[in-house]
C-alpha cells in the first residue's frame, strides 16, 4: 500500500484504520495528496477491499492564525467530510493542536465513571471504590498522558479535579482544616498515591529514556540516539583482566530540543513541547551513573528525586499542589 504513495506522503496504519498525511507547502502538494488518495482507492479495488469515505474525516493541522481555503478531497469519488477535531487511537486531535477538547471529554467521561462508582458502592465499601477507580478511571486520565501533557494550568487542574472529587467520597479519617488543595495532597499521601502531574512527569522521562536509548521503534525520529562514550582502560601489571571499556556518566545528554523529521532534518521545538521540557529536566536529574543502565533502574531512581529542588521542574508543577512534597 505504501509503495503506491508519493514521496512525502505518510501512511499510518493501525488495525483497520489508516491515516494518510502530507505537509502542504504549495498548491501542488494538494494535488499530490489527492493523487495518493486515488492510488489508495485503486489499491483497494485490486485487493477487493473498500474504504468507507463517509466515516472518514479530513482535518488540517495548523497553528497559523490566517489559514488558506481548505481544499476538498475525494476517496473513490466520494467527498471526505472536513472536521475541526477528530478522535484517533483514543486521542481527540484538534485542528489547532490544542488539548482543550481532548481534556474536556476525558474529564466528562471520568466524572461519569466516578458517579457510577458512587451509585454502585456505598461509602462503607471504600476498598471496592478505590479498586475500581484505579481500574476504570485512573487509566482514562493516564492514557496518552505524555502526548497530551499540556502546560496550561487550567487543563492540569481539570484533570486533577477528577481525582480530588473522588477522594472526597472516601472516609479517610481526620482531615486537617486547611485549604482544599492541601487536603487533597493529604489524602493522596494517605493512600500512597501521586498527583497526576507528577505521574505525567515521570512518564515523560520514561518515554524519553526509551527514545534516547533506542528501546522503542522510531526513537531516532524524535531524538538522536545516545551512544555511551567509550574509554579504554589499561590493564594493571599483574592483573589478568583484559583491556576493557567503561561507560562515562550518562546524565548529561545533549538533546538540543530538536525533533527530527523523516529525512533526518532537525525541526525547532516549541518551549511547550515534549522535547523542550525533557531537554531541561533530563540534564538536571541528580541521578548516579548506575541509574541509567536499565529501564527498571532508571524508573526506580526517579522515585528518590526531590522534584521541588529542581528549578526547571518547578516551572511545570502547579504551586497549589506543592504541599504534596512537604
mmCIF file of N, CA and C in Angstrom, residues 92 98-109 148 155 158-159:
data_model
loop_
_atom_site.group_PDB
_atom_site.id
_atom_site.type_symbol
_atom_site.label_atom_id
_atom_site.label_comp_id
_atom_site.label_asym_id
_atom_site.label_seq_id
_atom_site.Cartn_x
_atom_site.Cartn_y
_atom_site.Cartn_z
ATOM 1 N N UNK A 92 -8.332 12.831 21.075
ATOM 2 C CA UNK A 92 -9.087 13.800 20.293
ATOM 3 C C UNK A 92 -8.130 14.891 19.810
ATOM 4 N N UNK A 98 -4.582 21.990 19.976
ATOM 5 C CA UNK A 98 -4.883 22.316 21.365
ATOM 6 C C UNK A 98 -5.477 21.088 22.041
ATOM 7 N N UNK A 99 -5.149 20.911 23.330
ATOM 8 C CA UNK A 99 -5.645 19.753 24.059
ATOM 9 C C UNK A 99 -6.872 20.084 24.880
ATOM 10 N N UNK A 100 -7.501 21.221 24.613
ATOM 11 C CA UNK A 100 -8.675 21.624 25.384
ATOM 12 C C UNK A 100 -9.840 20.669 25.156
ATOM 13 N N UNK A 101 -10.109 20.314 23.902
ATOM 14 C CA UNK A 101 -11.228 19.418 23.596
ATOM 15 C C UNK A 101 -10.980 18.039 24.184
ATOM 16 N N UNK A 102 -9.781 17.513 23.984
ATOM 17 C CA UNK A 102 -9.469 16.176 24.494
ATOM 18 C C UNK A 102 -9.581 16.135 26.014
ATOM 19 N N UNK A 103 -9.001 17.124 26.687
ATOM 20 C CA UNK A 103 -9.050 17.142 28.148
ATOM 21 C C UNK A 103 -10.482 17.251 28.647
ATOM 22 N N UNK A 104 -11.286 18.108 28.001
ATOM 23 C CA UNK A 104 -12.673 18.263 28.418
ATOM 24 C C UNK A 104 -13.466 16.981 28.293
ATOM 25 N N UNK A 105 -13.279 16.250 27.194
ATOM 26 C CA UNK A 105 -14.009 14.996 27.002
ATOM 27 C C UNK A 105 -13.546 13.920 27.982
ATOM 28 N N UNK A 106 -12.245 13.900 28.275
ATOM 29 C CA UNK A 106 -11.733 12.937 29.255
ATOM 30 C C UNK A 106 -12.302 13.219 30.638
ATOM 31 N N UNK A 107 -12.367 14.497 31.009
ATOM 32 C CA UNK A 107 -12.908 14.871 32.321
ATOM 33 C C UNK A 107 -14.380 14.468 32.429
ATOM 34 N N UNK A 108 -15.150 14.708 31.372
ATOM 35 C CA UNK A 108 -16.570 14.331 31.390
ATOM 36 C C UNK A 108 -16.724 12.822 31.565
ATOM 37 N N UNK A 109 -15.950 12.063 30.827
ATOM 38 C CA UNK A 109 -16.051 10.602 30.915
ATOM 39 C C UNK A 109 -15.592 10.093 32.275
ATOM 40 N N UNK A 148 -0.480 14.329 25.456
ATOM 41 C CA UNK A 148 -1.441 15.415 25.677
ATOM 42 C C UNK A 148 -1.107 16.207 26.932
ATOM 43 N N UNK A 155 -6.072 23.279 32.336
ATOM 44 C CA UNK A 155 -6.298 21.896 31.925
ATOM 45 C C UNK A 155 -5.718 20.920 32.942
ATOM 46 N N UNK A 158 -8.146 20.698 35.799
ATOM 47 C CA UNK A 158 -9.378 19.970 35.485
ATOM 48 C C UNK A 158 -9.177 18.465 35.603
ATOM 49 N N UNK A 159 -7.996 17.968 35.226
ATOM 50 C CA UNK A 159 -7.709 16.543 35.378
ATOM 51 C C UNK A 159 -7.526 16.172 36.844
#
